mmCIF file of C-alpha atoms and ligand atoms in Angstrom:
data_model
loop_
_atom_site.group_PDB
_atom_site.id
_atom_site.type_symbol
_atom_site.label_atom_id
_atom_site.label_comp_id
_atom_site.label_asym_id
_atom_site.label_seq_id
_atom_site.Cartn_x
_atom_site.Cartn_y
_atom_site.Cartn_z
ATOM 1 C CA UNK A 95 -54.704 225.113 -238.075
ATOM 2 C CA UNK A 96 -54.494 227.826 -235.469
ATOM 3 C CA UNK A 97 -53.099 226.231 -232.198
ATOM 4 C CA UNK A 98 -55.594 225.578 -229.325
ATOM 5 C CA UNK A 99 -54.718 227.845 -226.332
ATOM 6 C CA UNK A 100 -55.970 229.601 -223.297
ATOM 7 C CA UNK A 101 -57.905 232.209 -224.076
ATOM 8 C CA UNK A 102 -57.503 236.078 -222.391
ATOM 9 C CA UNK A 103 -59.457 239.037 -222.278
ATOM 10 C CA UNK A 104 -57.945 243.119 -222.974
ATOM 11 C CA UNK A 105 -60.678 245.320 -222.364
ATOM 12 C CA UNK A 106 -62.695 244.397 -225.438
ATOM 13 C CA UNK A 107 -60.265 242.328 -227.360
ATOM 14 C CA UNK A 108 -59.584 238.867 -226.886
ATOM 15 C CA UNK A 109 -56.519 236.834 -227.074
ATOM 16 C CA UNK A 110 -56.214 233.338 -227.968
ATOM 17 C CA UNK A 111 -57.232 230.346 -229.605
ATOM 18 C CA UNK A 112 -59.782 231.347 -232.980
ATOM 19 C CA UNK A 113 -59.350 234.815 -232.148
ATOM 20 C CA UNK A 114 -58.382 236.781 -234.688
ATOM 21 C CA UNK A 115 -54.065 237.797 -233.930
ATOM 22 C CA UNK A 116 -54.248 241.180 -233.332
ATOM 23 C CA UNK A 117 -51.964 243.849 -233.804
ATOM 24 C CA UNK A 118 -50.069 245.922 -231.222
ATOM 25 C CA UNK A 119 -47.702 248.634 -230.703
ATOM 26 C CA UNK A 120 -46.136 250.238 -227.981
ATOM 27 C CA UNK A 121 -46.563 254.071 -226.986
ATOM 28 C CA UNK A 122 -42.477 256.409 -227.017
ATOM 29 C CA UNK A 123 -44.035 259.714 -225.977
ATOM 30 C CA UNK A 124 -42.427 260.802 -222.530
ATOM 31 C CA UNK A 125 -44.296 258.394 -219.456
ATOM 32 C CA UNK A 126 -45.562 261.439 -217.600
ATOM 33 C CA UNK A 127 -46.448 263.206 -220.844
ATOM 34 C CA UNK A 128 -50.503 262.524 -220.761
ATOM 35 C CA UNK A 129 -51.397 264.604 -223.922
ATOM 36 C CA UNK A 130 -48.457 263.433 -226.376
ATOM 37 C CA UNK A 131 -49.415 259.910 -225.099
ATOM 38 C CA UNK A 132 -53.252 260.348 -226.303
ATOM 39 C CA UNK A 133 -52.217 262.093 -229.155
ATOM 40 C CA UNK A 134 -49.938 258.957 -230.295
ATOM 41 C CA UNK A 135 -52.603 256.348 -229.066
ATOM 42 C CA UNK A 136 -55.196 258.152 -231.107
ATOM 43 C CA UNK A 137 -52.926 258.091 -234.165
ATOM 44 C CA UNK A 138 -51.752 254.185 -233.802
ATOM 45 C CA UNK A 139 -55.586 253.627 -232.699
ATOM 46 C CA UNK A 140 -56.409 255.236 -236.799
ATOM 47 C CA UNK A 141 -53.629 253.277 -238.564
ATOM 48 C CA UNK A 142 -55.489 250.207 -237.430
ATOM 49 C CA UNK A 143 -53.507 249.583 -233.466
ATOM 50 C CA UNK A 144 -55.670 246.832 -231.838
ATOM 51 C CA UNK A 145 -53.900 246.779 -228.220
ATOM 52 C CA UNK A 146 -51.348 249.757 -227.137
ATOM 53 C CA UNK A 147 -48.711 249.702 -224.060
ATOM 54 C CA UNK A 148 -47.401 252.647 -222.569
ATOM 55 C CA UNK A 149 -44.255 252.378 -219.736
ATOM 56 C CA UNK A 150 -45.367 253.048 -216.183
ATOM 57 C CA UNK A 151 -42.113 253.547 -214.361
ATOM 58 C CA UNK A 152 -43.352 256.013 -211.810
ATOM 59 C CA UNK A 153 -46.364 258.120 -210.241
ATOM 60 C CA UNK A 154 -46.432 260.324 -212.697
ATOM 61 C CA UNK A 155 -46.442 257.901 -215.180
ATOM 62 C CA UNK A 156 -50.040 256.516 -213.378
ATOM 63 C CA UNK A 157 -51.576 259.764 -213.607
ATOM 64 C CA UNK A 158 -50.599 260.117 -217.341
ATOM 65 C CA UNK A 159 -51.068 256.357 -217.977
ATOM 66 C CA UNK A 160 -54.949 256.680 -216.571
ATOM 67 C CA UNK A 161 -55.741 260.011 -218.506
ATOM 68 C CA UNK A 162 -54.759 257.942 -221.520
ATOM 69 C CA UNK A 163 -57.007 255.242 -220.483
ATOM 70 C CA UNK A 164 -60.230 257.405 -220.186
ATOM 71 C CA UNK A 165 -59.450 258.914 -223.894
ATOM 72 C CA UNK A 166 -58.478 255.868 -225.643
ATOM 73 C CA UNK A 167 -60.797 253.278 -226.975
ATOM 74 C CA UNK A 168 -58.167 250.530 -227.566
ATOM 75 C CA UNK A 169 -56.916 248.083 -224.580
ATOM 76 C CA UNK A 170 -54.174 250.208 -223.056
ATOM 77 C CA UNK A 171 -51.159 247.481 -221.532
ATOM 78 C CA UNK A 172 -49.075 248.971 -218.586
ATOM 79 C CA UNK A 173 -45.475 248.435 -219.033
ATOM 80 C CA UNK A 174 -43.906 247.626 -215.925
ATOM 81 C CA UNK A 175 -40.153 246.933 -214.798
ATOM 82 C CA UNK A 176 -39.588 246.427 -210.906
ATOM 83 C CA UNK A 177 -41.848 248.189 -209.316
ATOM 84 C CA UNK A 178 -44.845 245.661 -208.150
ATOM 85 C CA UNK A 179 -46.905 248.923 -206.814
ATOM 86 C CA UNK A 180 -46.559 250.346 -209.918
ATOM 87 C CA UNK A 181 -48.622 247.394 -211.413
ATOM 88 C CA UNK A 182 -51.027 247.583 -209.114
ATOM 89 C CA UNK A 183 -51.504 251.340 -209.291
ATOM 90 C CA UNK A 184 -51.909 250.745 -213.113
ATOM 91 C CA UNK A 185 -54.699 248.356 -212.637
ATOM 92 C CA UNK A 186 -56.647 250.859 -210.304
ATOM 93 C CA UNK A 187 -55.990 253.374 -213.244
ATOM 94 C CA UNK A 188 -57.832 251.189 -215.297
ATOM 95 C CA UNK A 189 -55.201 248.907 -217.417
ATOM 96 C CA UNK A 190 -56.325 246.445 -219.439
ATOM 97 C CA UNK A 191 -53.358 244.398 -219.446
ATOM 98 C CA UNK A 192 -50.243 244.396 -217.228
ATOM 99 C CA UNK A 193 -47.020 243.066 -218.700
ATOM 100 C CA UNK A 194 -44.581 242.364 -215.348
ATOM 101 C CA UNK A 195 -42.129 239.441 -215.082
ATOM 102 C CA UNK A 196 -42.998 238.243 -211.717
ATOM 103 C CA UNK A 197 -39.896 237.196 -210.885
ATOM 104 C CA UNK A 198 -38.724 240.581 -210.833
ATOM 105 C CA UNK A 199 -39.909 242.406 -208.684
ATOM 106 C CA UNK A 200 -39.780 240.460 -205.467
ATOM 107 C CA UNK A 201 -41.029 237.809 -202.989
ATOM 108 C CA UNK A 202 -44.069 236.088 -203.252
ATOM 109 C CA UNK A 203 -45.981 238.117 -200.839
ATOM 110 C CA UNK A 204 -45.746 240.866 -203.346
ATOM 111 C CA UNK A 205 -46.497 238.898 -206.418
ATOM 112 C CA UNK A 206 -49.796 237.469 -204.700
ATOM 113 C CA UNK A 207 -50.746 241.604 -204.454
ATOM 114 C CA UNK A 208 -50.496 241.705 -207.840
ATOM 115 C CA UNK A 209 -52.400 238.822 -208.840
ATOM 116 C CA UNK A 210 -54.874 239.574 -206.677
ATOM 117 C CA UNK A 211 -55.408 243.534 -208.363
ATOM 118 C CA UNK A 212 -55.163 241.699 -211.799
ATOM 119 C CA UNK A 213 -57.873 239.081 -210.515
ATOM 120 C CA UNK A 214 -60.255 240.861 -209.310
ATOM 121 C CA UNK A 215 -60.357 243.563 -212.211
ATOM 122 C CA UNK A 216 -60.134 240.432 -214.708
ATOM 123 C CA UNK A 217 -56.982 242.221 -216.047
ATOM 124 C CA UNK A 218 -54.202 239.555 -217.945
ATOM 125 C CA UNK A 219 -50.517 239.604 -217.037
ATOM 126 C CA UNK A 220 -47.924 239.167 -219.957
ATOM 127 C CA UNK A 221 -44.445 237.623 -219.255
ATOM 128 C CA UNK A 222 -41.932 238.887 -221.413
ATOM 129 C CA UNK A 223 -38.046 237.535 -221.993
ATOM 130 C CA UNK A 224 -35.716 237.712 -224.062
ATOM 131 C CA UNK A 225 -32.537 237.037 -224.190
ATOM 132 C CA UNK A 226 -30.554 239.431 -222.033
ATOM 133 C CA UNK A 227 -33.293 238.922 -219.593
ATOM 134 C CA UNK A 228 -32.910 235.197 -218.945
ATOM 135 C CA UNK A 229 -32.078 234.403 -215.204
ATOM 136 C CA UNK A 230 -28.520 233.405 -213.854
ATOM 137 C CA UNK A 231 -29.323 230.229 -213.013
ATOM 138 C CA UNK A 232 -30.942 228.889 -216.345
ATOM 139 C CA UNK A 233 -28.336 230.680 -217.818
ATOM 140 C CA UNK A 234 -26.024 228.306 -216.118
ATOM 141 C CA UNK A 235 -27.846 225.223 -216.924
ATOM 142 C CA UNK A 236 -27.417 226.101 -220.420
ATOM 143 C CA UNK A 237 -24.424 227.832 -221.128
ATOM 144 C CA UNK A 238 -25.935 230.462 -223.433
ATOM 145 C CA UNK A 239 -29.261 232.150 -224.032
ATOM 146 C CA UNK A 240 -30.628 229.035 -226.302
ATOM 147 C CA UNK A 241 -33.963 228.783 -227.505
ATOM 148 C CA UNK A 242 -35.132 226.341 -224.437
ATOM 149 C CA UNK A 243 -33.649 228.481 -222.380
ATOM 150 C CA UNK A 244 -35.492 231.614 -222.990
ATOM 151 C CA UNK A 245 -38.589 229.263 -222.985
ATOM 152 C CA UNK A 246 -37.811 227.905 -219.251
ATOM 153 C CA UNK A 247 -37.196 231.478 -217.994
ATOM 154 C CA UNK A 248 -40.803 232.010 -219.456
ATOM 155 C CA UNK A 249 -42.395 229.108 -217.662
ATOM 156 C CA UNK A 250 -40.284 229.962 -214.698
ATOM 157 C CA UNK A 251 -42.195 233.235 -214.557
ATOM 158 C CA UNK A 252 -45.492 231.460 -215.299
ATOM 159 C CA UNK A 253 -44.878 229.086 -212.343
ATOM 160 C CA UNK A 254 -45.095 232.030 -209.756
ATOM 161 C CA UNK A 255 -48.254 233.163 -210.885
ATOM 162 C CA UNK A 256 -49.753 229.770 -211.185
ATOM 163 C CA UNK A 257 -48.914 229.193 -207.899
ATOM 164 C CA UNK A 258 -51.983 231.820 -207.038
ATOM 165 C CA UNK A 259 -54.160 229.782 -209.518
ATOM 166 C CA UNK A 260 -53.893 232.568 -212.262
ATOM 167 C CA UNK A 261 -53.890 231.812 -215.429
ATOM 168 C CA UNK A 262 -54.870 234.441 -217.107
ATOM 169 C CA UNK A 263 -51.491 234.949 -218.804
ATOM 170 C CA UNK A 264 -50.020 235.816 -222.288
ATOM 171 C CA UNK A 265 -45.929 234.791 -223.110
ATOM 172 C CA UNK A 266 -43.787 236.682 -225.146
ATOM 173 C CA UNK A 267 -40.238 234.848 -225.850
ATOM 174 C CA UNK A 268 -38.304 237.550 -228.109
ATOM 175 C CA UNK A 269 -34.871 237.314 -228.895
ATOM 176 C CA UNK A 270 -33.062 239.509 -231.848
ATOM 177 C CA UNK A 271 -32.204 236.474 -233.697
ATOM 178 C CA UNK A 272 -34.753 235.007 -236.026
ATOM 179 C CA UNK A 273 -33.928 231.688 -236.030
ATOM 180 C CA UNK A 274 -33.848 231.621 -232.265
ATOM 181 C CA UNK A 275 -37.132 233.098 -231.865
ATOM 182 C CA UNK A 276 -38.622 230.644 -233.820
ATOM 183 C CA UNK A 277 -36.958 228.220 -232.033
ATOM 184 C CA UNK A 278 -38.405 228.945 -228.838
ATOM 185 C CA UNK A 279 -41.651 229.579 -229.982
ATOM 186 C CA UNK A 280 -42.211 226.951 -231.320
ATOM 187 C CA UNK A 281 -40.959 224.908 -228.398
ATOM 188 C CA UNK A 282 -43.209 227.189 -225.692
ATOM 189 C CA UNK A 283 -46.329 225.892 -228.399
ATOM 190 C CA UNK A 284 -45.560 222.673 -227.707
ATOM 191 C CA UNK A 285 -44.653 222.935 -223.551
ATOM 192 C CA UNK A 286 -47.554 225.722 -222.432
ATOM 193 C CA UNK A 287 -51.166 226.429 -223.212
ATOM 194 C CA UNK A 288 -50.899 229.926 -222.713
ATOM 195 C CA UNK A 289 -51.556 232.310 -226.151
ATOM 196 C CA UNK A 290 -48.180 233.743 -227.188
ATOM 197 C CA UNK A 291 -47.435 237.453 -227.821
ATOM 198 C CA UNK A 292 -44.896 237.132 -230.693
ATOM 199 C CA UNK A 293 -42.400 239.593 -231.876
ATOM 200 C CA UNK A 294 -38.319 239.884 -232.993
ATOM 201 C CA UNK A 295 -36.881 242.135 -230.331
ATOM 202 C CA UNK A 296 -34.590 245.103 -231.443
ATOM 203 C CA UNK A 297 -35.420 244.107 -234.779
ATOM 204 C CA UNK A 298 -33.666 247.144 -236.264
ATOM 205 C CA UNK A 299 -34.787 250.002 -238.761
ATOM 206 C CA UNK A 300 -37.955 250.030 -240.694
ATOM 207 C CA UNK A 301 -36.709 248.131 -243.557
ATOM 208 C CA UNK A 302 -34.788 245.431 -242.008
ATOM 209 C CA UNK A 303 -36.915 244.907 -239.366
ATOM 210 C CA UNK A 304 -39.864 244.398 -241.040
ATOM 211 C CA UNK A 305 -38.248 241.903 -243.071
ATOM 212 C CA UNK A 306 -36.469 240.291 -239.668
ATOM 213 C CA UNK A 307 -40.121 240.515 -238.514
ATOM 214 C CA UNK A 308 -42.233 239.024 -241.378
ATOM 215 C CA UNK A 309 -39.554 235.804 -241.623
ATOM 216 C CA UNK A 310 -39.738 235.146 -237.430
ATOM 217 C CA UNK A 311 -43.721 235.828 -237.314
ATOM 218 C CA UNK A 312 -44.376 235.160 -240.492
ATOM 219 C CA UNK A 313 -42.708 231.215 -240.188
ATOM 220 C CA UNK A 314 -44.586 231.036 -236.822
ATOM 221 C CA UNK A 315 -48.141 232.154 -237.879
ATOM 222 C CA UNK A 316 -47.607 230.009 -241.018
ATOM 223 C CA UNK A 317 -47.643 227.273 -238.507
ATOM 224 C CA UNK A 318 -50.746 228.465 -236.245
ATOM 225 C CA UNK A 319 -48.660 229.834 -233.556
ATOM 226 C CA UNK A 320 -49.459 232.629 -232.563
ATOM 227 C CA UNK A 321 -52.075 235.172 -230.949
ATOM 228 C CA UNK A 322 -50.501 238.553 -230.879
ATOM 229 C CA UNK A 323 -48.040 240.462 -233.060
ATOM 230 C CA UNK A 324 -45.845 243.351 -232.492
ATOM 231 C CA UNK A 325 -43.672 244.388 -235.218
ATOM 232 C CA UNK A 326 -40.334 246.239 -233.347
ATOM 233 C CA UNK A 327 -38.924 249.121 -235.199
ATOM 234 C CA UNK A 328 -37.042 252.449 -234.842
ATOM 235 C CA UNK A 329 -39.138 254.043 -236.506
ATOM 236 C CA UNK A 330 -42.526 255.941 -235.804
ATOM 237 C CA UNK A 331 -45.108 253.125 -234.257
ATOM 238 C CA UNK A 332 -47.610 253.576 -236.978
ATOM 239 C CA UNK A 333 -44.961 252.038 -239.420
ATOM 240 C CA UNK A 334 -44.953 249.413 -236.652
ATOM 241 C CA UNK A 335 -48.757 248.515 -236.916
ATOM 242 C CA UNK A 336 -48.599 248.900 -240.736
ATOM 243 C CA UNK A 337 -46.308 246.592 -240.711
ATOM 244 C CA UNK A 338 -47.763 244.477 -238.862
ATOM 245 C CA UNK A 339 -51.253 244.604 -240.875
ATOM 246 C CA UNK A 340 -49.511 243.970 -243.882
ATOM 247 C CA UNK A 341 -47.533 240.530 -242.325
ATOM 248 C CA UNK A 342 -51.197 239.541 -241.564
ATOM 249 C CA UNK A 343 -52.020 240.673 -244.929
ATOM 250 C CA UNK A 344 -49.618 238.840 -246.912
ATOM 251 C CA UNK A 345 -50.349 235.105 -245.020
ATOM 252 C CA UNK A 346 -54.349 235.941 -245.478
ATOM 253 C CA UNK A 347 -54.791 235.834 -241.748
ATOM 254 C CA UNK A 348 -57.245 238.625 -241.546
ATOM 255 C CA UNK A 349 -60.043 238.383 -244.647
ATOM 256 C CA UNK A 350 -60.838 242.269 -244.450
ATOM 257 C CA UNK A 351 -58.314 243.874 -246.874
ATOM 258 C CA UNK A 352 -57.807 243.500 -250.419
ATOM 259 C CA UNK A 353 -55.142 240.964 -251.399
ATOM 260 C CA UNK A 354 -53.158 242.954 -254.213
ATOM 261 C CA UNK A 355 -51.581 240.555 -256.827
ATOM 262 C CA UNK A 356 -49.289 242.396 -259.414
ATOM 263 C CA UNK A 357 -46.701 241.310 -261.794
ATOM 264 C CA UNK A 358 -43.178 242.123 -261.895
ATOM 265 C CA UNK A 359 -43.312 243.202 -265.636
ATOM 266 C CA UNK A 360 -41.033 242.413 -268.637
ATOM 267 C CA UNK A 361 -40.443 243.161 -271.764
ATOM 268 C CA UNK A 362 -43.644 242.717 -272.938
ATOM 269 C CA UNK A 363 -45.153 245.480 -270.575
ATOM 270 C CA UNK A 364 -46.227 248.141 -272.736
ATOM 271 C CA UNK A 365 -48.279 250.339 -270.016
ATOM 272 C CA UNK A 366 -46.575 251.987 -266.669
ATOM 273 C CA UNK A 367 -46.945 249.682 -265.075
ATOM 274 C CA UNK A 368 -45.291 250.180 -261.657
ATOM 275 C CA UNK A 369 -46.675 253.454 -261.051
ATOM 276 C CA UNK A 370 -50.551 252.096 -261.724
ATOM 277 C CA UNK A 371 -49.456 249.163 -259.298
ATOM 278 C CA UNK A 372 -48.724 252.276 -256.379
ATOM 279 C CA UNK A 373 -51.555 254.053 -257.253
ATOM 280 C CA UNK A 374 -54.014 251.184 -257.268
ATOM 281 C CA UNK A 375 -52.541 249.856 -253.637
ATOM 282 C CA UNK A 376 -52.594 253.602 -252.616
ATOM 283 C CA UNK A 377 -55.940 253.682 -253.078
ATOM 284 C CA UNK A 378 -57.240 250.691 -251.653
ATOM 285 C CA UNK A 379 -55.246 251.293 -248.421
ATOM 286 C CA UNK A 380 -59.340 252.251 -246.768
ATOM 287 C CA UNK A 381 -60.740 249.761 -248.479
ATOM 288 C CA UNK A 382 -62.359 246.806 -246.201
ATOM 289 C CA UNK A 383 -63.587 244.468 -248.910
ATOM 290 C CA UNK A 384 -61.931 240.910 -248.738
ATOM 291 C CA UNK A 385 -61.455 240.757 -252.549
ATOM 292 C CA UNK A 386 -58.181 239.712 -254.516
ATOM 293 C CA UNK A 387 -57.027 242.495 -257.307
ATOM 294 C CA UNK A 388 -54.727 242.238 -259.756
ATOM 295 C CA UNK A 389 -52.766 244.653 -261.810
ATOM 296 C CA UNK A 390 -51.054 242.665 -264.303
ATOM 297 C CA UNK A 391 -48.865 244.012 -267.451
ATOM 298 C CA UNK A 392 -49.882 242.253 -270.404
ATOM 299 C CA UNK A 393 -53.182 241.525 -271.971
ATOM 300 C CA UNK A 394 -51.530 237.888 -273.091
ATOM 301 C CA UNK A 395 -50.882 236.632 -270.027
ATOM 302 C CA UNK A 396 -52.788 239.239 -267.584
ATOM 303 C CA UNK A 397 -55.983 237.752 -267.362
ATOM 304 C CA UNK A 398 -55.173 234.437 -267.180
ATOM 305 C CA UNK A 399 -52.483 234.798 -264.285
ATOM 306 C CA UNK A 400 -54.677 236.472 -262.600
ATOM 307 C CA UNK A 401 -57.669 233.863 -263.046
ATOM 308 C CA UNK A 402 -57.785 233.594 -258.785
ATOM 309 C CA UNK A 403 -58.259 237.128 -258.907
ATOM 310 C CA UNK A 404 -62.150 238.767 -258.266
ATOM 311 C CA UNK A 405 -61.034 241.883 -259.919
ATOM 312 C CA UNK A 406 -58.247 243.473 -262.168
ATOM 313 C CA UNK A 407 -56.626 244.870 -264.970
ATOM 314 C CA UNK A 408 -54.325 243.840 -267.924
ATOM 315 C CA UNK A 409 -52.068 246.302 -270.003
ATOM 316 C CA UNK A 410 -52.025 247.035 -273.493
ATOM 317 C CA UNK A 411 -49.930 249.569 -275.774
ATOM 318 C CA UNK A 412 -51.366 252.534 -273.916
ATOM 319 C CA UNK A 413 -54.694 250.847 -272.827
ATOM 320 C CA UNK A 414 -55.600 248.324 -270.247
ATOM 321 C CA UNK A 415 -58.738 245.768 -270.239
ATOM 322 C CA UNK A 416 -60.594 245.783 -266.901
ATOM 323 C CA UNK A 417 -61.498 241.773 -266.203
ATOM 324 C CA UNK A 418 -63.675 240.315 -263.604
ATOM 325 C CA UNK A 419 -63.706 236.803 -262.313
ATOM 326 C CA UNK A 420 -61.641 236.232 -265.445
ATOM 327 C CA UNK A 421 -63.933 237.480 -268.145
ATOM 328 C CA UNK A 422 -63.234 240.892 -269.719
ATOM 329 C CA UNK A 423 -65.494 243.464 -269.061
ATOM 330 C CA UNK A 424 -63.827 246.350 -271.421
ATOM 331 C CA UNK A 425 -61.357 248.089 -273.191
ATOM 332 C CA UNK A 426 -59.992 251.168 -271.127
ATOM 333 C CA UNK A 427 -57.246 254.041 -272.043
ATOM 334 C CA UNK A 428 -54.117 253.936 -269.806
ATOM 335 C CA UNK A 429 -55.091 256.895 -268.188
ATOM 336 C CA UNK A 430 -58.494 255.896 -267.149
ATOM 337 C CA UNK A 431 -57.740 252.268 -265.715
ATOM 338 C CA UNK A 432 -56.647 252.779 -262.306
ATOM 339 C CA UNK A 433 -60.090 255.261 -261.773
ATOM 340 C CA UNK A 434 -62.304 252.275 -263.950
ATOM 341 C CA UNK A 435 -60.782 249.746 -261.666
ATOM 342 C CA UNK A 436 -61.506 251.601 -258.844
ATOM 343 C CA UNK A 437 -65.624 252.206 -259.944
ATOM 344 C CA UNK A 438 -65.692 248.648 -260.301
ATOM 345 C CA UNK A 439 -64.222 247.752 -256.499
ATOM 346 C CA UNK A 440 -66.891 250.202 -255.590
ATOM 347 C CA UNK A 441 -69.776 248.406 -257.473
ATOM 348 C CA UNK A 442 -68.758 245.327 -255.665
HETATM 349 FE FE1 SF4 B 643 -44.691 240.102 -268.408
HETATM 350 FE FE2 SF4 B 643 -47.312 239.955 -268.853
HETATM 351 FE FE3 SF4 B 643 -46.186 238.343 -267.002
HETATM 352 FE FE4 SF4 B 643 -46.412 240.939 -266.539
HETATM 353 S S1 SF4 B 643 -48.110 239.511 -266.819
HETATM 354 S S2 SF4 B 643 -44.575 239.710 -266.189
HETATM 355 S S3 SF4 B 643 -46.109 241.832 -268.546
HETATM 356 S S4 SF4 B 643 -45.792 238.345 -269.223
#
């Protein structure tokens, strides 16, 4: 059961509640450099980017920030630090989002600006903390950055906004420590009503961060918490988003990809197994069709391990049969399967 939130609008994409979680990434071109920043939107906007933010530190950065806006069809987020005008610039340039942490940048007078730009354009504000962002005075309460911690500095945040009556806001409560951001996810479900942006900060390379990622959001989605993903890496942002997809993919959250099932083979694989495994997921990576296939080794146990699955194939000594729903279809040569399988997928 997804958990019952607020619901926000980006541009066309909504956040909360039974919407579907989307999947985000965040924009490393130079600020002020307009046409990189369009030509990496427009790449993370192919590889399946659902909501993209882009830093807006300065001027410059609003001029380049609202030429990505007009050739973009994603929600574009402004990233802002300190500056409040910045925020409000970014709005005029068309933002979709804003993510500011109110209680940076300032007395109230200049927060009410802000929520007042963000009002009237019917533009969200995401709060983001994490650890090394947690104020000196919660810090003090609790000795350390701890999970309730991070979660009070969120609501802290939340509390100067409210105090204008908006509520049109997202949290985001990332720490680089797995079990921590769990922790205090789970504990902002239980204490706000506001949809929750979730991601493992500084999660590292591609490889360990995805896997950093898919245990912190993966636990968390598992339990219906949850609205928004972003998958941190250092690495190019499209691994980011793919990534991210494939998180989604694995818990079933969004019902239009394939769900590939293979086996790990043995000794009683006779076919190559691993390779038709890469070439079948390699060629389903455009396909939209909610369907399970499976790609199993042996024609003994193939099929029925693969009973769940709508579609797949089971190896032989240098043949495969193609089954559907369970029943075979036919007898294929090794080198035809993986093209057989894929006429089939067509057909369906
Ligand atoms: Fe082995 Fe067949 Fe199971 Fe694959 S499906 S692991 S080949 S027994």
């Amino acid at each position: 059961m997804r958990r019952k939130t607020r619901q926000v609008r980006a541009g066309h994409v909504m956040i909360g509640s039974d919407s579907p979680v989307t999947v985000q990434s965040m924009l490393n071109a130079p600020a002020s450099d307009a046409e990189g920043n369009i030509r990496q939107a427009r790449e993370l906007e192919k590889a399946g980017c659902e909501i993209v933010r882009m830093s807006v530190p300065d001027q410059e950065a609003v001029r380049a920030f609202a030429k990505v806006r007009e050739n973009i069809s994603i929600p574009l987020v402004a990233d802002i630090h300190f500056d409040y005008r910045m925020a409000i610039e970014s709005v005029k340039a068309g933002a979709d989002k804003i993510r500011i942490n109110p209680g940076n940048i300032g007395d109230d007078s200049r927060v009410k600006k802000v929520v007042e730009a963000c009002r009237q354009a019917g533009v969200p504000i995401r709060i983001g903390v994490n650890s090394g962002s947690v104020e000196k005075e919660i810090l003090a309460k609790y000795g350390a950055p701890v999970p309730q911690a991070l979660v009070d500095s969120a609501l802290h945040h939340a509390a100067l906004l409210e105090k204008f009556d908006f509520y049109d806001i997202v949290l985001s409560i990332k720490s680089s420590d797995v079990s921590n951001m769990v922790q205090a996810y789970r504990l902002a479900a239980q204490q706000c009503e506001y949809p929750l942006h979730l991601g493992v900060t500084e999660a590292g390379t591609e490889r360990m961060g995805l896997i950093k990622s898919a245990a912190g959001i993966g636990a968390l989605l598992l339990d219906g918490i949850g609205d928004t993903i972003r998958v941190s890496l250092t690495a190019d942002p499209v691994r980011e988003i793919q990534a991210g997809h494939d998180i989604l993919r694995a818990l079933d959250l969004r019902g239009d990809h394939p769900q590939l099932v293979s086996c790990p083979t043995c000794g009683r694989t006779k076919i190559n197994l691993i390779a038709i495994a890469d070439e079948v997921e390699r060629r389903l990576s455009g396909c939209r069709k909610p369907i399970k296939v499976a790609v199993m080794g042996c024609i003994v146990n193939g099929p029925g391990e693969a009973r769940e699955a709508d579609i797949g194939i089971a190896g032989g000594d240098g043949c495969g049969l193609i089954f559907k729903k369970g029943e075979v279809l036919r007898k294929v040569p090794e080198e035809r399967l993986v093209d057989e399988l894929m006429n089939e997928i067509e057909k369906m």
